[in-house]
Coordinates of C-alpha atoms and ligand atoms in Angstrom, one line a residue:
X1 CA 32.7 62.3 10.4
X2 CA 30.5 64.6 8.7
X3 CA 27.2 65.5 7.0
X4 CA 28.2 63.6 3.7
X5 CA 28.5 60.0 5.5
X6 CA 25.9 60.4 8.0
X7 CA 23.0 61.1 5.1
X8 CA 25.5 57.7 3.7
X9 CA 24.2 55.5 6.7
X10 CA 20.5 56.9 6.9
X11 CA 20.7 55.9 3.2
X12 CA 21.9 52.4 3.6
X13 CA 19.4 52.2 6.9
X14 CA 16.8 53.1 4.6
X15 CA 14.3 53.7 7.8
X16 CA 15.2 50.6 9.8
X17 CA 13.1 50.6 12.9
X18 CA 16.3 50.6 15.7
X19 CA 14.9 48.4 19.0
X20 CA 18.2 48.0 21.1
X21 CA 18.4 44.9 23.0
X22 CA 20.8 44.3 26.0
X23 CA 24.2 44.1 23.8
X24 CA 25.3 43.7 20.0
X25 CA 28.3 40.7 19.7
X26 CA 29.9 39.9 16.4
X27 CA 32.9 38.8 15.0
X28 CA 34.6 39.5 11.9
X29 CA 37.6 37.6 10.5
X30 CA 40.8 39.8 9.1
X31 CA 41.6 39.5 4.9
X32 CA 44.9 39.8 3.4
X33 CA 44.3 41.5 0.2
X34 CA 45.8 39.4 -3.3
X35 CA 45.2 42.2 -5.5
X36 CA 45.2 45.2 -2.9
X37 CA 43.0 48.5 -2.3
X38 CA 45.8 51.2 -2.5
X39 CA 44.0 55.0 -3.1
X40 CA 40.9 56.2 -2.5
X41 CA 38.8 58.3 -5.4
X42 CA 36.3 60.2 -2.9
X43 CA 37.5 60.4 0.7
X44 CA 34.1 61.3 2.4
X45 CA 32.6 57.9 1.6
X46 CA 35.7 56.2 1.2
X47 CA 35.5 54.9 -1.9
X48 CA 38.5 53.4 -3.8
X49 CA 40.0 53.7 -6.8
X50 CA 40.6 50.4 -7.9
X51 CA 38.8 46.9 -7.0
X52 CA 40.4 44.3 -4.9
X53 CA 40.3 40.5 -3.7
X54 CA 41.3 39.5 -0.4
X55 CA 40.9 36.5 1.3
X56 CA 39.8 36.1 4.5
X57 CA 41.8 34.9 8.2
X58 CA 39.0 32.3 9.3
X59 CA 38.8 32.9 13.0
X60 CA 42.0 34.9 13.1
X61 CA 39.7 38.5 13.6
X62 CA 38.0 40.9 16.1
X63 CA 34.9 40.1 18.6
X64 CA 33.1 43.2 19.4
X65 CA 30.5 44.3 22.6
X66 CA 28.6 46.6 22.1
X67 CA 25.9 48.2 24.7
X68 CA 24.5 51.6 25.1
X69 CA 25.4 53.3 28.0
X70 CA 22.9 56.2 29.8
X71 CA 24.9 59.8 28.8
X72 CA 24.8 60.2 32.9
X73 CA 27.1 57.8 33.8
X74 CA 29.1 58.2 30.3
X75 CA 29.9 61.7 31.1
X76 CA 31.6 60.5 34.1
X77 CA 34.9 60.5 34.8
X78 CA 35.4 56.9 33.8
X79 CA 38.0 56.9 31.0
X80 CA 40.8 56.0 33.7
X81 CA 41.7 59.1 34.4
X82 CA 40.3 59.8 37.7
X83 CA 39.0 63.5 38.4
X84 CA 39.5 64.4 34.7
X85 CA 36.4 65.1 33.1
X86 CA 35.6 63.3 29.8
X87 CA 36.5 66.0 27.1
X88 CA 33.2 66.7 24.8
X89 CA 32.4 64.3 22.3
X90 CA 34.1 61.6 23.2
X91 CA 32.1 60.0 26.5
X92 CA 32.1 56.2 24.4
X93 CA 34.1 53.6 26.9
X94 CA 36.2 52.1 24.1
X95 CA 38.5 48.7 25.4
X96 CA 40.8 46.9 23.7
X97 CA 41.8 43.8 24.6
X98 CA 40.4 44.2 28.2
X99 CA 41.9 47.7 28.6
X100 CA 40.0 51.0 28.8
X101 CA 41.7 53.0 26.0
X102 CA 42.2 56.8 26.8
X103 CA 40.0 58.9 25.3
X104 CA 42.0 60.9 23.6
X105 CA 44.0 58.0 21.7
X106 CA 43.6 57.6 18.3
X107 CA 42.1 54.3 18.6
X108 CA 39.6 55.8 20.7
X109 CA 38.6 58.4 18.8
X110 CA 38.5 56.8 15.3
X111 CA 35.8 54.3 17.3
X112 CA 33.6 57.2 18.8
X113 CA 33.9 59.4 15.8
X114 CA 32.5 56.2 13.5
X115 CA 29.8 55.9 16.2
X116 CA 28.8 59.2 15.9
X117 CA 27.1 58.6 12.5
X118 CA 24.9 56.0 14.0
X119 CA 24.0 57.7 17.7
X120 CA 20.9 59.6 16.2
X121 CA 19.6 56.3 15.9
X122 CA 20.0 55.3 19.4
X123 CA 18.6 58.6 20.8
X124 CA 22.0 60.2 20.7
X125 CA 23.4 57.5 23.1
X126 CA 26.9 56.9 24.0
X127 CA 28.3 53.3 24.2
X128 CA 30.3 50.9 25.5
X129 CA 32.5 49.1 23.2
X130 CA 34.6 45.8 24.0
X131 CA 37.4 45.1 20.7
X132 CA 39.0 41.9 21.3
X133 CA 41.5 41.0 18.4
X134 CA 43.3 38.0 17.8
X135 CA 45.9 39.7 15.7
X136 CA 48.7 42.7 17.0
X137 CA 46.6 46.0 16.2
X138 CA 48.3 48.6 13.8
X139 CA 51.3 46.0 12.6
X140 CA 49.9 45.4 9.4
X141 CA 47.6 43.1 9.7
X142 CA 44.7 44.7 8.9
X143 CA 43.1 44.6 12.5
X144 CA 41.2 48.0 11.1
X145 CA 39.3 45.7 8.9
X146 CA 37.9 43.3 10.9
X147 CA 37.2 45.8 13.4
X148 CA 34.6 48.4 11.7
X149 CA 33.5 45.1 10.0
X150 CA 32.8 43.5 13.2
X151 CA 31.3 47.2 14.8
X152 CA 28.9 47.4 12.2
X153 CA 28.2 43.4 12.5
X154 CA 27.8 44.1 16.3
X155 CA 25.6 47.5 16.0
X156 CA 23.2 45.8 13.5
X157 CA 22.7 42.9 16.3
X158 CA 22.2 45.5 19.2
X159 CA 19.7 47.5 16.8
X160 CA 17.8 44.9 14.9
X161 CA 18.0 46.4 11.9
X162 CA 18.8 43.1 10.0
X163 CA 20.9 44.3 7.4
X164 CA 22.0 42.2 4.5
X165 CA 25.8 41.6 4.2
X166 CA 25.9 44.2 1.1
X167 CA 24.7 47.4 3.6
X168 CA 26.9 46.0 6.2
X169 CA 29.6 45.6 3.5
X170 CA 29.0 49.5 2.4
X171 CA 28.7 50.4 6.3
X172 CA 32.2 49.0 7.1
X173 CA 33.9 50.6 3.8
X174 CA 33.4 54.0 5.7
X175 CA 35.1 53.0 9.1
X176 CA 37.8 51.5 6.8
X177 CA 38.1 50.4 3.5
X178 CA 39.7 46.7 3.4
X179 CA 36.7 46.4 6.1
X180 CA 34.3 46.4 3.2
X181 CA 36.1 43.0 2.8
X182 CA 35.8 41.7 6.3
X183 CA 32.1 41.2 6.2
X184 CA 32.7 38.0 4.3
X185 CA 34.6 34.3 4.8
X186 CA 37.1 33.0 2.1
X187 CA 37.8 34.8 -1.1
X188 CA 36.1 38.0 -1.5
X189 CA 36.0 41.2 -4.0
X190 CA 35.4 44.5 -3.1
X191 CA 33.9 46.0 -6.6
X192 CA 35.3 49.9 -6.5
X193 CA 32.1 51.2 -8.2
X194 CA 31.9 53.8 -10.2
X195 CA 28.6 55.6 -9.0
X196 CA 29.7 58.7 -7.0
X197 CA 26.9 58.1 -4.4
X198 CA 29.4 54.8 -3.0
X199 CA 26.3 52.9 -3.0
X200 CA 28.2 50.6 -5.6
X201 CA 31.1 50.1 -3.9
X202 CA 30.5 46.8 -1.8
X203 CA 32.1 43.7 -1.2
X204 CA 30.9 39.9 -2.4
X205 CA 31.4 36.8 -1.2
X206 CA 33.5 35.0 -4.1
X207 CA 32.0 31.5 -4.1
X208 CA 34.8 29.4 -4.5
X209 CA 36.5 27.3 -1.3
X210 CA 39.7 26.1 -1.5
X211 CA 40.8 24.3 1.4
X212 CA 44.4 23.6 0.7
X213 CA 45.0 27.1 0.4
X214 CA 47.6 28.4 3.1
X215 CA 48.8 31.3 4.3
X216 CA 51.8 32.1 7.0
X217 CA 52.4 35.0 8.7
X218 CA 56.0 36.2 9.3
X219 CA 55.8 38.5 12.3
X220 CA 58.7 40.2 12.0
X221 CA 57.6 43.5 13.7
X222 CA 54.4 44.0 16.0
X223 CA 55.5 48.4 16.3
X224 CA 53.2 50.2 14.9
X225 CA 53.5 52.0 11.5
X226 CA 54.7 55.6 11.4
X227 CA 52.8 56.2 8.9
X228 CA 48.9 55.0 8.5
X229 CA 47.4 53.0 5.6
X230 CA 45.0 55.9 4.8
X231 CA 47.9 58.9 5.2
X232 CA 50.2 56.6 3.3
X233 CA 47.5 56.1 0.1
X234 CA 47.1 59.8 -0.1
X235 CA 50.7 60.8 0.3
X236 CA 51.3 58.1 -2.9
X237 CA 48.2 59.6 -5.2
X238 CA 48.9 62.8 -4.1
X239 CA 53.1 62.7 -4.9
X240 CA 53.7 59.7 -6.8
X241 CA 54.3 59.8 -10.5
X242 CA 54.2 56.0 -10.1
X243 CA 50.5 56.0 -9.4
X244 CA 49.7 56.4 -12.5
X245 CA 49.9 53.0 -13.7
X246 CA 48.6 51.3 -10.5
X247 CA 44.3 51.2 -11.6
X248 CA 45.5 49.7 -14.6
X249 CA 47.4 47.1 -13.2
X250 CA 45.0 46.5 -10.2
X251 CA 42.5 45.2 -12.8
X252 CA 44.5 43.2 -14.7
X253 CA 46.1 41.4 -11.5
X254 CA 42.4 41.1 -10.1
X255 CA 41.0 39.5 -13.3
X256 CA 44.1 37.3 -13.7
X257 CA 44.0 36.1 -9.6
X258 CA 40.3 35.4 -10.6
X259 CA 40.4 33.5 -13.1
X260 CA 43.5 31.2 -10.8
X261 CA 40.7 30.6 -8.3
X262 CA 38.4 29.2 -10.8
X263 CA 41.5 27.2 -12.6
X264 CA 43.0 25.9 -9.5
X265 CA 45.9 27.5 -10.7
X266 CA 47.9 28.0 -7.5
X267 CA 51.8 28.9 -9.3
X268 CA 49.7 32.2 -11.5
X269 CA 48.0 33.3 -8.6
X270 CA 50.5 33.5 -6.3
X271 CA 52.8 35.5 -9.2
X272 CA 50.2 37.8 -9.5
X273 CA 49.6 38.6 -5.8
X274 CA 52.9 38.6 -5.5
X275 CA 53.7 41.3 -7.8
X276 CA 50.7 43.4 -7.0
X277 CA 52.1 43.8 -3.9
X278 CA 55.1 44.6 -4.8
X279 CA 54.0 47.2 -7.6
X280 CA 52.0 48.5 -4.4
X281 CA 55.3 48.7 -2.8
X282 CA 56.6 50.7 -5.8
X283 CA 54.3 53.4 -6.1
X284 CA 55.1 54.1 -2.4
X285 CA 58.4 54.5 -2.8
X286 CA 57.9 56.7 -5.5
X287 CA 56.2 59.4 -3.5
X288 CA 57.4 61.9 -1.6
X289 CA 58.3 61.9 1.0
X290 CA 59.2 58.1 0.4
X291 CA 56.8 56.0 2.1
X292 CA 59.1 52.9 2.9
X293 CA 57.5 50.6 5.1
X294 CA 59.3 47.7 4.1
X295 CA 62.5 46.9 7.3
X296 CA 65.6 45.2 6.8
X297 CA 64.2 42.0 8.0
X298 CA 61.2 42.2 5.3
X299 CA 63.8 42.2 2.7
X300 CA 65.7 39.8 4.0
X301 CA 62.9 37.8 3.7
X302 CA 61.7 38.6 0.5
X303 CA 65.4 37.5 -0.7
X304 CA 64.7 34.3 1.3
X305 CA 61.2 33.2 -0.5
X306 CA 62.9 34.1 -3.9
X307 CA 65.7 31.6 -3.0
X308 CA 63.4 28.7 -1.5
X309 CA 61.4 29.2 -4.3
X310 CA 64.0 29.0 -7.3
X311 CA 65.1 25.6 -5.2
X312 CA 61.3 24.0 -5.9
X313 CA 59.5 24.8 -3.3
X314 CA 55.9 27.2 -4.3
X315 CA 55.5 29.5 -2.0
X316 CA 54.8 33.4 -2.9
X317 CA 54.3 36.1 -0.6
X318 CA 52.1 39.6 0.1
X319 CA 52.8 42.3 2.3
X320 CA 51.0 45.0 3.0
X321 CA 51.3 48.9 4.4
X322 CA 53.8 47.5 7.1
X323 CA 56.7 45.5 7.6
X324 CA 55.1 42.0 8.0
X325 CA 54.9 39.5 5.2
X326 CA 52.3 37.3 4.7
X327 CA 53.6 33.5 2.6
X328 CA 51.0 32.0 0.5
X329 CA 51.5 28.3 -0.4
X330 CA 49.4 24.7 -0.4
X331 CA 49.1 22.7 1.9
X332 CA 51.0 19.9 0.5
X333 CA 54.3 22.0 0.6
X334 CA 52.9 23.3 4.7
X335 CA 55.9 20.9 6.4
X336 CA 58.3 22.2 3.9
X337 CA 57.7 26.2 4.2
X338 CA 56.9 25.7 7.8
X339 CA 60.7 24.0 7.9
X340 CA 62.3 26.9 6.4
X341 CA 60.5 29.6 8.0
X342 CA 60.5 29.0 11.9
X343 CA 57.9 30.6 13.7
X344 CA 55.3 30.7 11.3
X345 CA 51.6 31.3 12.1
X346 CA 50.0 29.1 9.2
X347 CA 46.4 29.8 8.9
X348 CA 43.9 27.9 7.2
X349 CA 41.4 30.4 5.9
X350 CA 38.9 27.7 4.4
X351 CA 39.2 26.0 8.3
Ligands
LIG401 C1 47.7 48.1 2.0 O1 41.6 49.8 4.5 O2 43.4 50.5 6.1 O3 46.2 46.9 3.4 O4 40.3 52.9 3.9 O5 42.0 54.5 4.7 O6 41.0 52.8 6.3 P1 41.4 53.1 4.8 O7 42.6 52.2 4.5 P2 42.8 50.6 4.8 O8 43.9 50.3 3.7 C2 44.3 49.0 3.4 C3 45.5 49.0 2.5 C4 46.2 47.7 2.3 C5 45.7 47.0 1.1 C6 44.4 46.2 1.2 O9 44.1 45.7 2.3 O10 43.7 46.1 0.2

């Protein structure tokens, strides 16, 4: 983290009085993106190049705990690895699911490194953090997002600052980008911006339910990725001649999947998401070296929703910087796709 994103949060803090209480709990849901987030135009403050719309997992998400702990007993060796001291700047006690993750894991790190922008505020405390997610970390299902969404969501509530959902939105969007999303239930867009400051680059709530909307997740791989979301966005901008066309088609796909919400038109939207994804997929493969997250058994499956679908049924899918695909259908056709796709997690983002 550095100088450009901490004057970022003092920025969006805009002189919030900090009076930590006992403990900060929140919980944000994950979003799969329709119309995805794929390259970023400034990497300091995260900002992106095109605008997306993603739709939110309900109470499929991460819970986070977070307290301050006294830089005495953080800078003990605590981080399970008894009589090793806690290398410098990283004494944070970061657990995941109920484990005490090494300090020097990535996970870790990535935590302690975002909290470093906000521990002047705290009187340069260290903290504990407990990440409970509902969804497999690092298998492509965004469990980034609703993590630095729900971090932020949990600092404000140990701080009292009281932020509105736009500076928690803007807050996120530097842990992770798709977290700008996260802040939000149901359909949202994350508005790229164009102001080189990021403080136009925040999320908002689409208001719009629609509570037949489906969508089944076909785990078909839990390993995580070799190759990260954010090292796989630059790798394409950087190398792929492909790129070039993606902004252009981002905002066409995220007007059109708009404009489906409104019109309740469910066989346009899920086209559209559909081939964003896929166009996604293509400027990937495109760079160099090839970034090919897809696995036999995604296009297997890809094969198989283009079959069930040219025998009647409507079902589309998405997948993102992983192997896992994620079906989007109605709920009318739920007993049909759930029939022809065993083991599906159907969620109901709209409850
Ligand atoms: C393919 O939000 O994980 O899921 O901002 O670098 O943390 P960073 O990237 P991240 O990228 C998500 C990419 C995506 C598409 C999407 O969710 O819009």
């Amino acid at each position: 983290m550095n100088d450009i994103q901490s004057q970022f949060v003092k920025k969006i803090l805009n002189g919030a009085q900090t009076m930590p209480k006992e403990k900060g709990v929140a919980f944000a849901p994950s979003n799969i993106a329709l119309c995805k987030y794929w390259g970023k135009r400034d990497a300091a403050l995260n900002l992106p190049v095109n605008s997306s719309l993603s739709i939110s997992l309900g109470d499929l998400g991460t819970r986070t705990e977070i307290r301050c702990i006294d830089v005495e007993q953080a800078s003990l060796p605590a981080q399970g690895q008894a009589g090793m001291p806690a290398p410098q700047g990283i004494p944070d006690m970061v657990y995941l699911n109920g484990e005490l993750q090494p300090v020097n894991s990535s996970f870790a790190k990535r935590i302690s490194s975002f909290l470093d922008l906000f521990r002047p505020m705290f009187g340069n405390a260290h903290f504990e953090v407990r990440t409970e997610n509902t969804i497999p970390t690092a298998a492509g299902l965004a469990s980034s997002a609703s993590g630095f969404a729900a971090l932020v969501m949990a600092l404000d509530d140990l701080a009292g600052w009281g932020l509105d959902k736009k500076r928690r939105s803007m807050l996120a969007r530097l842990g992770s980008g798709s977290a700008a999303r996260s802040i939000f239930d149901g359909f949202v867009q994350w508005n790229a911006g164009t102001n080189p400051a990021g403080t136009d680059s925040f999320a908002e709530k689409i208001d719009n339910e629609w509570p037949e909307f489906r969508i089944g997740i076909l785990e078909l791989s839990s390993a995580p990725k070799p190759v990260g979301s954010r090292d796989g966005m630059n790798r394409t901008v950087a190398t792929s001649e492909l790129y070039k066309s993606w902004p252009q088609q981002a905002a066409a796909d995220l007007e059109t999947i708009r404009a489906t919400i409104d019109a309740r038109d469910f066989a346009l939207l899920g086209k559209t998401a559909e081939r964003n994804a896929l166009a996604m997929h293509a400027t990937m493969l495109a760079a160099w070296p090839p970034l090919i997250y897809l696995q036999p058994e995604t296009i297997e499956q890809i094969h198989k929703v283009q079959r069930v679908r040219a025998e009647g049924l409507e079902v589309y899918l998405t997948i993102d910087a992983g192997p896992n695909i994620k079906l989007l259908f109605l709920e009318e056709n739920e007993a049909a796709v759930t029939t022809a796709f065993p083991g599906l997690q159907t969620i109901k983002p709209f409850g």
